[in-house]
Structure formats: structure tokens, C-alpha cells
Amino acid sequence: MTSIDTPRAGAAEAGAPPAVRLDRISKTYGNSTAVDDLCLDIAPGEFFSLLGPSGCGKTTSLRMIGGFTDPSAGTVLLSGEDVTALPPDKRNVNTVFQSYALFDHLSVADNVAFGLKRKGVARAEIRTRVAAMLERVQLGGLGDRKPGTLSGGQRQRVALARALVNRPQVLLLDEPLAALDLKLRRRMQVELKQIQREVGITFVFVTHDQDEALTMSDRVAVMNEGRVEQCGTPEDVYEHPASRFVASFMGTSNLVPGTYRDGQVVLDCGPALPVGPRDGVADGAAVSLSVRPEKIWLSDFEPGMALVRGVVRETVYSGPTTTYLIELAPDVTVSVLEQNTDRSRMEDRWCGGESVEIGWRPEHCLVLE
Ligand SMILES: Nc1ncnc2c1ncn2[C@@H]1O[C@H](COP(=O)(O)OP(=O)(O)OP(=O)(O)O)[C@@H](O)[C@H]1O
Ligand SMILES: [Mg+2]
């Protein structure tokens, strides 16, 4: 696997210091390394996601920003100020945990007011700010209710309001939508993004769900084994994954083994596919050709496309799309996603066993060493 050397993933806006800077942060527990020499800049007002599989160090990174975990090495800066030695309550950040951690004996409004009361904010101001925040998260009429009487999505919004009302510089969110069912989760993703845009607070959002990260984020850091493998816009990391890990973690990616030679990838199963010259890939290098399912064509090929034959092994209809699993060689199967827009095509959809030709544009495939 290629590990991408990102000296500093992300860049702050010219002038203003980054809202969050992790400078060579590491965290070790005994012999094991949870976070490994992490460098990250998060710009003010950015919706930034830490994405990666379970155990890759997302929560540990977030906890070091919040001050709940001390780094073994490195520096944490908030708006240019070194806060590495400061406890959580001395940092202008708030955290929303997956479990919400609401006070069940307090009303919704008192839950939201909690931080302001502790800070000694005047009563009248507390009342105004709490009411405004409850409106913003669409809980206007529910201030007197107890959290136990609310739905999961409503409780999630109380937790969010309780954090936002303190007007933190940075809001840390650790899988805040994980407990919600899929439909509510999709709705909350859109709402959360809208709220973030309105309040303009920097969000650092932890998730292991790539769709969620792609939908919500301005930028995503894809983590693996305590390191950032790639950091960029959702389009960057999806369309131009920098490593095999990122390509396969970000949705379905077809990885076909072959050898790079003179602008072509010669597949282990025979055919030579044109991909054009690739900088930095040596002739004779063992590579994987990566091409997204939606970028593969099944008919009406254009000149210059890379064409290869295969056998349809499976056809999966799922409403708006159909996925075909096409075997190019033993143990080499690619999936092809087609929109179900063409009525006539749907009627003669393949049922498996047919030999077919598929094709893609050379610029749509990646050559990963
Ligand atoms: N207090 C601790 N003591 C020992 N090891 C820990 C501790 N906290 C975390 N780790 C280890 O550090 C690694 C990263 O953990 P972390 O909780 O950051 O992962 P994560 O990416 O948030 O995973 P998940 O998606 O499952 O929440 C894991 O291997 C974990 O077991
Ligand atoms: Mg975690």
C-alpha cells in the first residue's frame, strides 16, 4: 500500500491562522500507536471530517483537540494559540458525543442553558439565547419537555443546541448521528450542514461512513492506522484517491491487477488497456487499475475507450440503478453501475452468463502502485 506523505494536510486561508492545527501529534498506548505523527490544518468555518475504519484513531484525534486526551508528542493549536497543556474547559471548543449525554431530570431548555449558567451569563440573556438556539434546531415548542420524551433525532438536536449555544470556536462531533435510523440520519445530515453554514462555526466531524463524509464536508481527511492517507475535498478523495486504501474505502472501487507498460496497463488476465502516460509510474511496475462502477460503459463506446470482455455473473436491480458484476478473469470481477433511465434496456437486462464488452475512458481510471 502506498502511504501518502502529507507534510501538512490542508491549508489555512491566507492571513487568518487555522481554527485547528495539529502539529506532529502522536498518541501511543504502551506499544501500540493510536495516532501517528498527524499534521492537519482546519480552516475557520470549515466543515471538516475525519473519516476511517474502526480503530484508525478518529476519536483519539478528536479528544486531543478537545483536551480530553494528552498527546504523547506534538502540539495542538487553536486559532494560532498553543493549547496543548490546557484542560478542556480552558479551550474554546465544545464536543457532541455519540451518546448525547443529556441530563434526563432537566428540561430541554435547562439542558441547553447548562453551560451558560455555569459561565455565569445573566438570566435574561440565557433565556434569549436558549430560545433562539432551540428555534434554530427546530425545537421551538419543546423547551419544557424532558429529553426522555423526545425522539432520537430531537435528542440529537438538543445535544447540538446545548453545544452551539456556548458559541465555541470549534465544535467537535464524534459520530453524532450513529444512533439514528438511516432515513432520519440522512435528514439530520442535511440539517446539520445547514446549521453549520448558518452559525459559521468550525465543525470537526468524526464518522466511519463515507457517504456521510462526502455529503456533509468541505474537506475530508481519510485516516488509516493512525495516519492521514489523503486530505481533500469530497470530490478529490472520491475521484482521485491517492492510494489503494482510499480507493477501496471510499465506496466501491474496482481494483484490477496488471502491469504498467508504455501508456498501457496489461491486465494479468490478458488484455492491454490504454491509460496514457502516467507520471511517476515505472515501466514494468505492478499496479492496480482502479475505475469506479459508474464510470464503466456497457454500450455505445467512443473511440479511444479501453475495452475489455467479461462474463456477466450477477445482476442486482435496486430501483434507480442496476449493478452488474462482470468477471474479467477468475478472481477478477468488476461491478458496473447503470442508471435505470432507459426503459428498453431494462427489459432486456442481462440475467447472467452472457459474454459482454465493457469500456471506460482512460482518464477515468487510476493507476495505483
Ligand atoms: N485508553 C486507551 N487505551 C489503550 N488503547 C486505546 C485507548 N483509546 C484508544 N485506544 C486504541 O487506539 C486506537 C484508536 O482508537 P480510536 O478510539 O481513536 O479509534 P476510532 O477511529 O475512533 O474507532 P471507532 O470508529 O471504532 O470509534 C484503537 O486501536 C484503540 O484500541
Ligand atoms: Mg471512535
XYZ file of C-alpha atoms and ligand atoms in Angstrom:
401
model
C 0.000 0.000 0.000
C 1.261 3.441 -0.859
C 1.377 5.647 2.174
C 0.942 9.230 1.178
C 3.374 11.600 2.720
C 1.313 14.653 3.617
C 3.619 17.040 5.436
C 0.611 19.166 6.278
C -2.759 18.025 5.083
C -4.916 21.022 4.248
C -4.167 24.685 4.145
C -5.476 27.628 6.103
C -6.849 30.734 4.430
C -4.216 33.334 3.793
C -3.881 35.608 6.797
C -6.075 34.039 9.461
C -4.447 31.240 11.457
C -6.156 27.871 11.105
C -9.011 27.258 13.566
C -7.312 23.981 14.447
C -3.737 22.959 13.791
C -2.390 19.561 14.756
C 1.363 19.715 14.513
C 3.051 16.307 14.507
C 0.611 14.853 17.010
C 1.088 11.288 18.187
C -0.608 9.168 20.826
C 0.786 5.868 21.975
C -0.663 3.413 24.468
C 2.105 1.079 25.619
C 3.487 -0.442 22.439
C 0.570 0.496 20.234
C 0.234 3.733 18.313
C -3.287 5.137 18.088
C -2.318 8.346 16.258
C 0.921 8.554 14.336
C 2.624 11.901 13.626
C -0.535 13.655 12.480
C -0.380 17.079 10.811
C -3.628 18.809 9.985
C -4.853 22.345 9.378
C -8.563 23.091 9.627
C -9.704 26.489 8.357
C -12.104 28.781 10.248
C -15.723 27.987 9.354
C -14.821 24.741 7.678
C -16.888 21.547 7.916
C -14.039 19.075 8.275
C -14.470 15.320 8.602
C -12.176 12.652 9.973
C -13.147 9.502 8.135
C -11.807 5.999 8.516
C -12.466 2.454 9.667
C -12.943 1.449 13.288
C -9.777 1.832 15.358
C -7.950 4.158 12.937
C -7.620 6.907 15.559
C -10.518 9.284 14.820
C -11.839 9.582 18.374
C -8.341 9.817 19.821
C -7.544 12.708 17.438
C -10.774 14.479 18.353
C -10.148 14.008 22.073
C -6.702 15.568 21.713
C -8.256 18.639 20.058
C -10.782 18.852 22.904
C -8.185 18.318 25.617
C -9.657 15.048 26.933
C -6.573 13.078 25.908
C -2.971 14.281 26.237
C -0.829 13.750 23.140
C 2.367 11.714 23.608
C 4.089 14.150 21.232
C 3.234 17.205 19.179
C 1.293 20.432 19.534
C -2.382 21.398 19.342
C -3.108 24.975 18.286
C -6.495 26.689 18.266
C -6.584 29.927 16.254
C -2.807 30.085 16.492
C -2.659 29.608 20.275
C -0.816 26.599 21.688
C -3.393 24.851 23.901
C -1.574 21.529 24.274
C -1.249 21.954 28.044
C -4.719 23.433 28.649
C -7.592 21.401 30.147
C -10.856 21.025 28.158
C -12.709 23.833 29.960
C -9.956 26.309 29.102
C -10.329 25.630 25.365
C -12.973 27.355 23.317
C -14.335 24.094 21.934
C -17.418 22.018 22.656
C -17.983 18.359 21.983
C -21.085 16.441 20.931
C -20.659 12.772 21.723
C -22.441 9.885 20.092
C -24.387 9.190 23.281
C -25.662 12.824 23.563
C -25.191 12.669 27.369
C -28.252 14.801 28.147
C -29.463 15.391 31.705
C -32.735 13.495 31.866
C -34.001 15.251 35.019
C -33.655 18.685 33.383
C -35.987 20.147 30.771
C -34.785 20.588 27.204
C -34.338 24.344 27.794
C -32.362 23.756 31.017
C -30.155 21.254 29.228
C -29.356 23.874 26.619
C -28.875 26.572 29.292
C -26.476 24.449 31.336
C -23.157 25.761 30.001
C -24.282 29.401 30.051
C -25.424 29.103 33.691
C -22.080 27.661 34.675
C -20.323 30.538 32.979
C -22.471 32.974 34.972
C -24.220 34.542 31.998
C -27.133 36.816 33.047
C -30.559 35.142 33.284
C -32.274 37.296 30.693
C -29.516 36.694 28.179
C -29.616 32.955 28.850
C -33.360 32.931 28.167
C -32.945 34.781 24.855
C -30.037 32.718 23.631
C -31.600 29.387 24.576
C -34.888 30.280 22.867
C -33.078 31.408 19.707
C -30.972 28.260 19.619
C -33.985 25.976 20.108
C -35.661 27.743 17.173
C -32.586 27.240 15.061
C -32.570 23.494 15.601
C -36.351 23.384 15.104
C -37.254 22.556 18.688
C -39.036 25.851 19.340
C -42.072 24.434 21.127
C -40.287 21.714 23.087
C -38.257 23.642 25.689
C -40.352 22.413 28.634
C -40.215 18.736 27.715
C -37.830 16.230 29.298
C -35.251 14.600 26.979
C -36.737 11.170 27.775
C -39.931 12.139 25.937
C -38.153 13.091 22.696
C -37.309 11.083 19.607
C -33.708 10.177 18.779
C -33.403 12.944 16.197
C -34.849 15.519 18.590
C -32.470 14.462 21.373
C -29.612 14.758 18.922
C -30.646 18.318 18.152
C -30.869 19.173 21.883
C -27.260 17.976 22.253
C -26.285 20.117 19.286
C -28.120 23.193 20.634
C -26.503 22.710 24.041
C -23.069 22.820 22.427
C -23.748 25.612 19.915
C -25.337 27.982 22.430
C -21.903 28.418 24.046
C -20.640 29.821 20.739
C -17.491 27.734 20.694
C -14.785 28.466 18.160
C -14.800 24.833 17.199
C -17.417 22.147 17.598
C -16.190 18.566 17.812
C -18.703 15.889 16.839
C -17.973 12.194 17.362
C -20.333 10.106 15.211
C -23.295 12.173 16.445
C -25.733 10.533 14.029
C -24.711 6.925 14.593
C -27.718 6.070 16.767
C -30.295 7.261 14.243
C -32.072 5.127 11.665
C -30.999 5.599 8.071
C -33.797 7.901 6.955
C -33.542 10.236 9.949
C -29.793 10.130 9.652
C -29.963 11.342 6.037
C -32.280 14.181 7.063
C -30.105 15.189 10.005
C -27.042 15.236 7.733
C -28.685 17.920 5.612
C -29.978 19.844 8.669
C -26.635 19.719 10.450
C -24.852 21.032 7.392
C -27.399 23.872 7.082
C -26.997 24.798 10.753
C -23.216 24.766 10.402
C -23.405 27.113 7.418
C -25.731 29.483 9.296
C -23.705 29.697 12.501
C -20.335 29.663 10.722
C -18.619 27.647 13.467
C -15.784 25.278 12.535
C -17.018 21.676 12.724
C -14.705 18.711 13.158
C -16.891 15.718 12.440
C -15.899 12.105 13.039
C -17.546 9.356 11.025
C -16.761 5.950 9.581
C -19.496 6.381 6.962
C -18.033 7.532 3.646
C -21.391 8.675 2.231
C -21.908 10.849 5.279
C -18.462 12.408 4.953
C -18.906 13.036 1.232
C -22.361 14.590 1.715
C -21.515 16.957 4.543
C -17.897 18.011 4.409
C -15.952 20.848 2.859
C -12.901 18.639 3.284
C -12.288 15.098 4.419
C -9.199 13.510 5.978
C -9.197 9.783 5.263
C -7.410 8.029 8.122
C -5.864 4.587 8.285
C -3.898 3.133 11.191
C -3.371 6.464 12.922
C -2.275 8.357 9.812
C -3.966 10.582 7.263
C -3.778 8.826 3.895
C -5.383 11.669 1.991
C -6.953 15.004 2.748
C -9.038 16.942 0.271
C -12.499 17.904 -0.938
C -15.075 15.112 -1.204
C -14.559 15.180 -4.966
C -10.773 14.894 -4.584
C -10.849 11.871 -2.358
C -13.593 10.133 -4.314
C -12.492 10.873 -7.875
C -8.745 10.946 -7.282
C -7.949 8.580 -4.439
C -4.243 8.743 -3.686
C -3.835 5.183 -2.519
C -5.381 1.737 -2.783
C -6.708 2.138 0.733
C -8.545 5.378 -0.084
C -9.828 3.986 -3.397
C -11.341 0.947 -1.739
C -12.538 2.705 1.421
C -14.367 5.462 -0.473
C -17.240 3.457 -1.890
C -16.978 0.614 -4.344
C -13.825 0.686 -6.360
C -12.836 -1.858 -8.955
C -9.194 -2.744 -8.485
C -7.852 -4.800 -11.363
C -4.284 -6.153 -11.122
C -1.875 -5.627 -14.002
C 1.480 -4.332 -15.184
C 2.112 -0.794 -16.411
C 3.938 -0.620 -19.722
C 4.262 2.280 -22.107
C 0.947 4.047 -21.527
C -0.949 0.799 -21.125
C -1.921 -1.448 -18.288
C -1.556 -5.067 -19.290
C -4.080 -6.928 -17.205
C -2.999 -10.170 -15.620
C -5.967 -11.715 -17.424
C -4.660 -10.747 -20.868
C -5.859 -7.542 -22.493
C -3.748 -4.370 -22.645
C -5.731 -1.254 -21.829
C -4.699 2.247 -22.852
C -4.385 4.607 -19.868
C -1.986 7.194 -21.273
C 1.379 8.138 -19.835
C 1.406 8.224 -16.038
C 3.950 10.343 -14.254
C 5.919 8.507 -11.657
C 4.808 5.031 -12.677
C 7.774 2.994 -13.928
C 7.516 0.660 -16.897
C 7.034 -2.866 -15.654
C 5.587 -1.751 -12.300
C 2.944 -3.963 -10.751
C -0.178 -1.800 -10.466
C -3.867 -1.886 -9.797
C -6.143 -0.239 -12.251
C -8.964 1.454 -10.379
C -12.197 2.501 -12.042
C -15.479 3.464 -10.403
C -18.580 1.377 -11.217
C -20.487 4.401 -12.555
C -17.654 5.236 -14.949
C -17.891 1.941 -16.842
C -19.947 1.811 -20.023
C -21.872 -1.171 -21.330
C -22.621 0.039 -24.863
C -22.254 2.954 -27.333
C -18.481 3.033 -26.832
C -16.485 6.011 -28.024
C -13.152 5.983 -29.877
C -10.201 5.841 -27.506
C -12.032 3.942 -24.768
C -10.370 0.983 -23.089
C -12.470 -2.069 -23.942
C -12.371 -5.434 -22.258
C -14.538 -8.562 -22.428
C -16.120 -10.305 -19.490
C -18.940 -12.548 -18.391
C -21.983 -11.283 -16.512
C -22.090 -13.130 -13.191
C -24.778 -11.234 -11.332
C -27.411 -8.586 -11.974
C -28.708 -6.650 -8.970
C -31.695 -4.390 -9.523
C -32.124 -1.690 -6.871
C -34.733 0.786 -8.109
C -32.935 3.726 -9.669
C -29.867 1.687 -10.597
C -28.803 -1.784 -11.656
C -25.427 -3.226 -10.691
C -23.777 -5.827 -12.876
C -20.946 -7.981 -11.570
C -18.762 -8.820 -14.529
C -15.977 -11.371 -14.352
C -12.924 -10.415 -16.403
C -10.887 -13.428 -15.289
C -11.013 -15.934 -12.442
C -10.977 -13.854 -9.226
C -11.182 -10.555 -11.132
C -14.702 -9.184 -11.029
C -15.716 -5.593 -11.602
C -19.002 -4.013 -10.702
C -20.744 -1.752 -13.173
C -23.469 0.646 -12.118
C -26.088 1.743 -14.580
C -28.893 4.261 -14.087
C -32.258 2.752 -14.917
C -33.315 5.528 -17.249
C -33.787 3.578 -20.425
C -36.958 1.511 -20.437
C -35.873 -0.672 -23.333
C -32.575 -1.514 -21.641
C -34.381 -2.619 -18.503
C -36.479 -5.039 -20.461
C -33.518 -6.904 -21.865
C -31.427 -6.658 -18.743
C -28.838 -9.398 -18.619
C -29.592 -12.282 -16.349
C -26.082 -13.739 -16.079
C -23.743 -15.938 -18.070
C -23.595 -13.677 -21.135
C -20.276 -12.612 -22.574
C -20.204 -8.831 -22.858
C -17.877 -5.987 -23.688
C -17.391 -3.127 -21.243
C -15.385 0.051 -21.618
C -14.178 3.170 -19.877
C -12.351 6.337 -20.728
C -8.623 6.207 -19.923
C -8.919 9.456 -17.953
C -11.469 7.828 -15.648
C -9.126 5.166 -14.420
C -6.410 5.472 -11.851
C -3.174 3.587 -11.877
C -2.212 2.731 -8.288
C 1.136 1.194 -7.482
N -7.486 4.494 26.512
C -6.938 3.654 25.623
N -6.050 2.697 26.000
C -5.487 1.869 25.104
N -5.748 1.897 23.778
C -6.615 2.815 23.337
C -7.266 3.741 24.217
N -8.071 4.545 23.483
C -7.945 4.115 22.202
N -7.067 3.102 22.106
C -6.683 2.401 20.865
O -6.284 3.346 19.920
C -6.749 3.007 18.623
C -7.607 4.129 18.042
O -8.790 4.241 18.798
P -9.918 5.305 18.462
O -10.960 5.224 19.520
O -9.291 6.619 18.235
O -10.478 4.731 17.081
P -11.698 5.246 16.182
O -11.138 5.551 14.849
O -12.435 6.319 16.885
O -12.584 3.919 16.054
P -14.197 3.736 16.085
O -14.667 4.036 14.679
O -14.353 2.280 16.393
O -14.777 4.639 17.122
C -7.502 1.699 18.778
O -6.651 0.644 18.429
C -7.839 1.670 20.249
O -7.940 0.352 20.711
Mg -14.362 6.442 17.690
